[in-house]
Amino acid sequence: MTDSKYFTTTKKGEIFELKAELNSDKKEKKKEAVKKVIASMTVGKDVSALFPDVVNCMQTDNLELKKLVYLYLMNYAKSQPDMAIMAVNTFVKDCEDPNPLIRALAVRTMGCIRVDKITEYLCEPLRKCLKDEDPYVRKTAAVCVAKLHDINAQLVEDQGFLDTLKDLISDSNPMVVANAVAALSEIAESHPNSNLLDLNPQSINKLLTALNECTEWGQIFILDCLANYTPRDDRESQSICERVTPRLSHANSAVVLSAVKVLMKFMEMLPKDLDYYGTLLKKLAPPLVTLLSAEPELQYVALRNINLIVQKRPEILKHEMKVFFVKYNDPIYVKLEKLDIMIRLASQANIAQVLAELKEYATEVDVDFVRKAVRAIGRCAIKVEQSAERCVSTLLDLIQTKGLWVELGRLPLLLSDPAGSLLYVTLGRTSVSGPSNQAFSLLCGPRYESVIATLCENLDSLDEPEARAAMIWIVGEYAERIDNADELLESFLEGFHDESTQVQLQLLTAIVKLFLKKPTETQELVQQVLSLATQDSDNPDLRDRGYIYWRLLSTDPVAAKEVVLAEKPLISEETDLIEPTLLEELICHIGTLASVYHKPPSSFVEGSRGVQHKRLPIRSGSGESSESQDPGSGPGAPEAPTAVIPSQGDLLGDLLNLDLAPPTAAAPPPGAASLPMGGVDLLGGGLDSLMGDESEPLGGDMGGSPAMGSGFGGPAAVMPSSLSAPVGGGLGDLFDLGGGVGMSMGAYVPPKTMEMTLTNKAMSVMADFAIQFNRNSFGLAPAGPLQVPTPLSPNQTIDVSLPLNTVGPVMKMEPLNNLQVAVKNNIDVFYFSCQYPISMLFVEDGKMDRQVFLATWKDIPNENEAQFQIKDCHLNSDAASNKLQGCNVFTIAKRTVDGQDMLYQAMKLSNGICVLTELRVQTGNPTYTMFPSELQMFPSELQMFPSELQMFPSELQMFPSELQMFPSELQMFPSELHMFPSELHMFLSAPLQVSLKCRAAEVAQCVFQCYEAALKN
Amino acid sequence: MIHSLFLVNSSGDIFLEKHWKSVVSRSVCDYFFEAQERATEPENVPPVIPTPHHYLISVLRHRIYFVAVIQSEVPPLFVIEFLHRVVDTFQDYFGVCTEAAIKDNVVVVYELLEEMLDNGFPLATESNILKELIKPPTILRTMVNTITGSTNVGEQLPTGQLSVVPWRRTGVKYTNNEAYFDVVEEIDAIIDKSGSTITAEIQGVIDACVKLTGMPDLTLSFMNPRLLDDVSFHPCVRFKRWEAERILSFIPPDGNFRLLSYHVSSQNLVAIPVYVKHSISFREGSSQGRFDLTLGPKQTMGKGVEAVLVSSQLPRGVLTANLTATQGTHTFDPVTKMLSWDVGKINPQKLPSLKGTMCLQAGASKPDENPSINIQFKIQQMAISGLKVNRLDMYGEKYKPFKGIKYMTKAGKFQVRT
């Protein structure tokens, strides 16, 4: 008879029958019944209804029956808390049993019953068991503390179990030590700051001793715990390494990987010239290779970790390329990982071998794998620069042999991958005279002539968007060498809207490139694509890019050429690498889920209320600095970002060519804010060229964004008080920067300031702020460094003000009052632009004599005169004059003509430009909106009039009344109205009318805005 | 730590669940089933699957998926190793690890799982200790239990559980004291078209069956220990002694165990014991293809190559294969396109060959992929790496044991590309 009999049921109703059996007098029958209940439980049937009957069987001297009842209790106690209390007495009694097995069993089971009431009764027996004379009971009790902590953490702390548990680390029995470590680690996970595992040289020594004697599982716990320790100096580090190394020969792969983690971490502290360092490196390779001969699941986890190790220390496995060669019957997840590591290990020495393998893989059946193999060839070309040509010819060989597959319908698929890889190769190696041209001449050369032709012929059979985009890129990039480039690209335009965004963007760029290279033949084409992108597309990315190209092309084709056909940055292998700080953190987490997913541990782990960031210890030349570098970062101390930053900062520095001051070696304590003194100098001149140079796409992006332009012309918007979404190096969403430049209206504040609101939306602390302005129209520049008093912690917002002066370099901006700003911190550089009210530039000595005013007014040609209306402003002339005075706009004279007050005013800009205005105020005249269709007819006519109008102010007054005829009609089209705001308000008859004269006509618009803001405020 | 375990059979039913902490709904397995559906082959299911609140770590053994559920950061290798231990234990207890065997012994299985983990922490995974706690079911014991009412649960704390040698129980007694060692090597290789070796490596193990009375202390020495530079030992082996003298010194567990496993890497010269001459070709425009395969021994040190089995996944376009073999039997599965040829023993005087034609589907063009050939074989009385045991000595006990050593070489993943 087997246990399967327990699954058979009778018609009477299973539960009913079981109940009867459980209450039977015969021991045997009882036991059988409990077994049946357990059997039902294992397959997920609900047998909780039998709770009282099963618990009744608990009082028995039959150990098997007892165990079975316990099994049942653990599963169902939660659903029947009141009934579970019934069991407490038996538990307490069992905890006193002379047999250690029973004592341990009782305390173990009690801990598994997740009922609050029971846990109260658990405390006393648990305390006894933690000090039991039998180590088996002690080690079981240690785990029980972790269980109890999970149910009621407060209780565990109050009862002092944590201290008892810490004492167990010094237990004489290694198994007890291991379990205590495991329990503490689990508890520590939910208490990141509790400092439970207080590691010091003494406790480390105990752990290392226990390590040799405990079970394999215990070894894993101890090794994982050791990995959290930071040795004081390289000698201690070496001695720990020496004692951990034997674990590399353990049969349990988890032990091996945990040992690798400890070694990888502590190695960091060893001086590289030490003999032992080299020995250790050599010792690490064989166990890693051995992991690859294990079961595929183990292999997968091992490979993911090896991927990290190879990135950190490529020297360990550089001779082991062959073990990563893919076997035909490896599971696909193993194949893909092996491939990735092969690329990472590829070097000039083994590239021939690798390419031969990759080519072999490209003939396999699995499509995903083939694809990845082909792409790997592209990546190899970038990794091993010298092999680019070889890689290209391997790819082209593939294309040619695959060319025979047309009938099978697999050509597009396979073509797409070489095409993608070719893109990779060419992009990666693009430089003016670099190997890319070689690569391309290979493509076009006599040997492969047919290939490029085949590729082009099959352009529309490429169904993968990525491949289409890649081919379009190739056609655009080498348009001058492909005769029918225009035809090829034109053929894509027909179905433009059906393409994916990726392809659309690429097509837009390719056609613009083509136009810049062959302007004469392709004008029509470029117009077509620009209108498709800007007018018919709903995609903001596409539209924006379209607008940018359009503006570029229409304003300055030479500049456009510089932007669009700019030299491309070299793609290096780094693009595929994990970011260094993350890599360091992951190395500290080898063997964990984080290392399998290559994501920071904090992004994982359900319920972890906080994860300590681990990082590699810093190699200390002298012992003294290592003291302050304790990465465990004591309890409550904010995680020290300063020490992590250097590598990142350096990276950024390299990226932007900024002259960053090297971070000081001895990192300042995080609390004491390190003010970047002379932050402006920190950024150096690199930024100027970056932002000022119009050939840089980023600059164009900021100035020419259509969204910003229209906002400017709007009737209401004058000063963008906060600009969000800074343009930044990919980290824009991490950091919200609201900026407004200006001064409070109405009261002149002598030092001009820029008010900014900085919000940290990233996960880490931001510090080391510095600011830099691009050259601008009036030479605005920061008068001092950006004062951010403390590092900005996540989600914190602070307001800072920055004093400004006007002695900076000058460059005309569009619009005139546009200011481009770069804010740097330890994370990244963030760019944004804003428009400042020009009034901040009006100087106090702008007042002039009446005669001078008159003469100057006449002197300035009439073409320079601009007229504006200000609506919805109900001020009389005196109030207006006062308000404007606050902005350093001085009223020179005032007169009244036909019920209108005319104010004559003057102001002077910081660069000496004078602006004269005539402000006409007419009280009690409401503003009307107009019929848009009619309005649209006016602009051209009206624009001719201004001077005439001025001569006939009385006539002007006729307009409003005429317009008054249409109010009802007007109101029907509010939505249309909104479409023409800029045109509209120009021709509205309004109570305030400003005529502006200035030699520099460009400032008119800005001055007007300033007027409007001042008067309406 | 390990939260729960679900056993899933090949048709996707959960037939056993065990929870070590609170109960996790079996609906969590839906994520596993999704991944299973996406995978083309059963073995392609990824071993680690994230779900919103848990992680699922699974292994596939004996056509059963062992799916462990974890909730916090746990080393995945730890979980996989543990699952392997579960499989081994089942196999040890029930002889086979099948759905039927598990269902037949569901109560023992449950007791075992409970004994192996506590709150997700491994408790007892050594087979000796488990066997003292829960006696394996045998027909005799079942009968005795039924008659006497005794149980198969041990009443006493296993002695080995806490000793310095947890792998060995005390008070072992045998009338015949014997110690056998099997040196088994598997050779993994990839051979390219032209017959040259792309990569070849050897995975070796020394499995032992030791039935000795008392507390014997054994030492095992090798003729050529230099070969063993990448080894993993059973915990019983004294590592320091090995480091210093290259001698294996240990107090063995009782019964069967794996003493050590080792790896001879591709950097050493690995002898390839067989060669394959092949010509598999398709002509353009013809629906016929030629198939010609000949096997021969090579570097076998005079030992015979046995139990040879050749298999190859032919291109999808192949409809039928009309082949004749000089020896053995061959089959071609037209659905999976798997050709397998059970050759048996290779006679060096008369080399086995398989020749004939393949028919392609009408209208199909020349297949693009080159089928690769997998070969299995066995060679008795030889370890291909050349490893040789020098002597075995016993200390600590008075009697004279019977000692034996056996060598064998097998093909692991032995592939020939065409």
Coordinates of C-alpha atoms in Angstrom, one line a residue, chain A residues 150-359:
Chain A
D150 CA 9.1 38.4 11.4
I151 CA 5.8 38.2 13.3
N152 CA 6.4 40.8 16.1
A153 CA 9.7 42.7 15.8
Q154 CA 9.0 44.9 18.8
L155 CA 8.4 41.9 21.1
V156 CA 11.8 40.4 20.1
E157 CA 13.6 43.7 20.9
D158 CA 11.7 44.2 24.2
Q159 CA 12.5 40.7 25.3
G160 CA 16.2 41.1 24.6
F161 CA 16.4 38.2 22.2
L162 CA 18.6 40.1 19.8
D163 CA 21.3 40.3 22.4
T164 CA 21.1 36.6 23.2
L165 CA 21.3 36.0 19.5
K166 CA 24.4 38.1 19.2
D167 CA 25.9 36.1 22.1
L168 CA 25.3 32.9 20.1
I169 CA 27.9 34.2 17.5
S170 CA 30.5 33.2 20.1
D171 CA 28.9 29.8 20.7
S172 CA 31.3 26.8 20.9
N173 CA 29.3 24.9 18.3
P174 CA 29.9 26.0 14.7
M175 CA 26.4 25.0 13.6
V176 CA 24.9 27.3 16.2
V177 CA 27.2 30.1 15.1
A178 CA 26.1 29.6 11.5
N179 CA 22.4 29.7 12.4
A180 CA 22.8 32.7 14.6
V181 CA 24.5 34.5 11.7
A182 CA 21.8 33.5 9.3
A183 CA 19.1 34.7 11.7
L184 CA 20.8 38.0 12.4
S185 CA 21.3 38.6 8.7
E186 CA 17.7 38.0 8.0
I187 CA 16.6 40.3 10.8
A188 CA 19.2 42.9 9.7
E189 CA 17.6 43.0 6.3
S190 CA 14.5 44.6 7.6
H191 CA 16.5 46.8 10.0
P192 CA 19.2 48.4 7.9
N193 CA 20.4 50.6 10.7
S194 CA 20.2 48.4 13.6
N195 CA 23.9 47.5 13.5
L196 CA 23.0 44.0 14.5
L197 CA 26.0 42.4 12.9
D198 CA 28.6 44.4 14.7
L199 CA 31.6 43.1 13.0
N200 CA 35.0 43.6 14.6
P201 CA 38.2 41.7 14.3
Q202 CA 37.3 39.4 17.2
S203 CA 33.9 38.4 15.9
I204 CA 35.4 38.0 12.4
N205 CA 37.9 35.6 13.8
K206 CA 35.1 33.5 15.4
L207 CA 33.2 33.5 12.2
L208 CA 36.3 32.3 10.3
T209 CA 36.8 29.5 12.7
A210 CA 33.2 28.4 12.5
L211 CA 33.5 28.6 8.7
N212 CA 35.8 25.6 8.6
E213 CA 33.5 23.4 10.7
C214 CA 29.9 24.2 9.9
T215 CA 27.7 22.8 7.2
E216 CA 27.7 24.0 3.7
W217 CA 24.6 26.1 4.3
G218 CA 26.2 27.6 7.3
Q219 CA 29.2 28.5 5.3
I220 CA 27.1 30.4 2.9
F221 CA 25.6 32.5 5.7
I222 CA 28.9 33.2 7.2
L223 CA 30.6 34.1 3.9
D224 CA 27.7 36.4 3.0
C225 CA 28.1 38.0 6.4
L226 CA 31.9 38.3 6.1
A227 CA 31.3 40.2 2.8
N228 CA 29.8 43.0 4.8
Y229 CA 33.0 43.6 6.8
T230 CA 35.6 46.1 5.9
P231 CA 39.1 45.1 7.0
R232 CA 41.2 47.7 8.7
D233 CA 44.2 47.4 6.4
D234 CA 45.6 45.3 3.6
R235 CA 47.2 42.8 6.0
E236 CA 43.9 41.9 7.7
S237 CA 42.3 41.8 4.3
Q238 CA 45.0 39.3 3.1
S239 CA 44.6 37.1 6.1
I240 CA 40.9 36.9 5.7
C241 CA 41.4 36.1 2.0
E242 CA 43.8 33.3 2.9
R243 CA 41.3 31.7 5.2
V244 CA 38.4 32.0 2.8
T245 CA 40.3 30.6 -0.3
P246 CA 39.8 26.9 0.6
R247 CA 36.1 27.4 0.2
L248 CA 36.7 27.8 -3.5
S249 CA 37.1 24.0 -3.7
H250 CA 33.8 23.3 -2.1
A251 CA 31.3 21.1 -4.0
N252 CA 28.4 23.4 -3.2
S253 CA 28.4 26.1 -5.9
A254 CA 26.7 28.6 -3.7
V255 CA 29.6 28.3 -1.2
V256 CA 32.0 28.9 -4.1
L257 CA 30.2 31.9 -5.3
S258 CA 29.9 33.5 -1.9
A259 CA 33.6 32.9 -1.4
V260 CA 34.3 34.6 -4.7
K261 CA 32.3 37.5 -3.5
V262 CA 34.3 37.9 -0.4
L263 CA 37.6 37.6 -2.3
M264 CA 36.5 40.0 -5.0
K265 CA 35.7 42.5 -2.4
F266 CA 38.7 42.2 -0.2
M267 CA 41.1 41.9 -3.1
E268 CA 40.3 45.5 -3.7
M269 CA 42.3 46.5 -0.7
L270 CA 45.4 44.5 -1.6
P271 CA 48.3 46.3 -3.3
K272 CA 48.6 45.1 -6.8
D273 CA 52.3 44.5 -6.7
L274 CA 51.8 42.0 -3.9
D275 CA 52.7 38.5 -4.8
Y276 CA 49.6 37.2 -3.1
Y277 CA 47.4 39.4 -5.3
G278 CA 48.6 37.6 -8.3
T279 CA 48.2 34.2 -6.6
L280 CA 44.7 35.1 -5.7
L281 CA 43.8 36.1 -9.2
K282 CA 45.0 32.7 -10.5
K283 CA 43.1 30.9 -7.8
L284 CA 39.8 32.5 -8.8
A285 CA 39.7 31.2 -12.4
P286 CA 39.3 27.4 -11.9
P287 CA 36.3 27.5 -9.6
L288 CA 34.5 29.9 -11.9
V289 CA 35.2 27.6 -14.9
T290 CA 34.0 24.6 -12.9
L291 CA 30.7 26.3 -12.2
L292 CA 30.1 26.2 -15.9
S293 CA 30.2 22.4 -16.0
A294 CA 27.3 22.2 -13.6
E295 CA 23.6 22.0 -14.4
P296 CA 22.2 24.6 -16.7
E297 CA 20.3 26.5 -14.0
L298 CA 23.5 26.8 -11.9
Q299 CA 25.4 27.8 -15.1
Y300 CA 23.0 30.6 -15.8
V301 CA 23.4 32.2 -12.3
A302 CA 27.1 31.7 -12.5
L303 CA 27.3 33.2 -16.0
R304 CA 25.4 36.3 -14.9
N305 CA 27.9 36.7 -12.1
I306 CA 30.9 36.0 -14.2
N307 CA 29.6 38.8 -16.5
L308 CA 30.1 41.2 -13.6
I309 CA 33.5 39.7 -12.6
V310 CA 34.8 40.0 -16.2
Q311 CA 33.8 43.6 -16.3
K312 CA 35.5 44.3 -13.0
R313 CA 38.6 42.2 -13.5
P314 CA 39.0 40.9 -17.0
E315 CA 42.4 39.5 -16.2
I316 CA 40.9 36.6 -14.2
L317 CA 39.3 34.8 -17.1
K318 CA 41.2 36.2 -20.1
H319 CA 42.6 32.8 -21.0
E320 CA 39.4 30.9 -20.5
M321 CA 37.6 32.0 -23.6
K322 CA 36.9 28.5 -24.8
V323 CA 34.8 27.4 -21.9
F324 CA 32.3 30.0 -23.0
F325 CA 31.9 28.5 -26.4
V326 CA 28.2 27.6 -26.9
K327 CA 27.2 24.0 -27.1
Y328 CA 24.5 23.0 -29.5
N329 CA 22.2 21.7 -26.8
D330 CA 22.7 24.4 -24.1
P331 CA 19.4 25.9 -23.1
I332 CA 18.8 29.2 -24.8
Y333 CA 19.2 31.3 -21.7
V334 CA 22.7 29.8 -21.2
K335 CA 23.6 30.4 -24.8
L336 CA 22.8 34.1 -24.7
E337 CA 24.7 34.7 -21.6
K338 CA 27.8 32.8 -22.9
L339 CA 27.7 35.0 -26.0
D340 CA 27.7 38.1 -24.0
I341 CA 30.7 37.0 -22.0
M342 CA 32.5 36.0 -25.2
I343 CA 32.3 39.5 -26.4
R344 CA 33.6 40.9 -23.2
L345 CA 36.6 38.6 -23.3
A346 CA 37.3 39.2 -27.0
S347 CA 40.7 40.7 -27.5
Q348 CA 43.1 41.0 -30.4
A349 CA 44.7 37.8 -29.4
N350 CA 41.6 35.7 -29.7
I351 CA 39.4 37.6 -32.1
A352 CA 39.9 35.2 -35.0
Q353 CA 38.6 32.3 -32.8
V354 CA 35.7 34.3 -31.6
L355 CA 34.6 35.4 -35.0
A356 CA 34.8 31.9 -36.3
E357 CA 32.6 30.7 -33.5
L358 CA 30.1 33.6 -34.0
K359 CA 29.9 32.8 -37.7

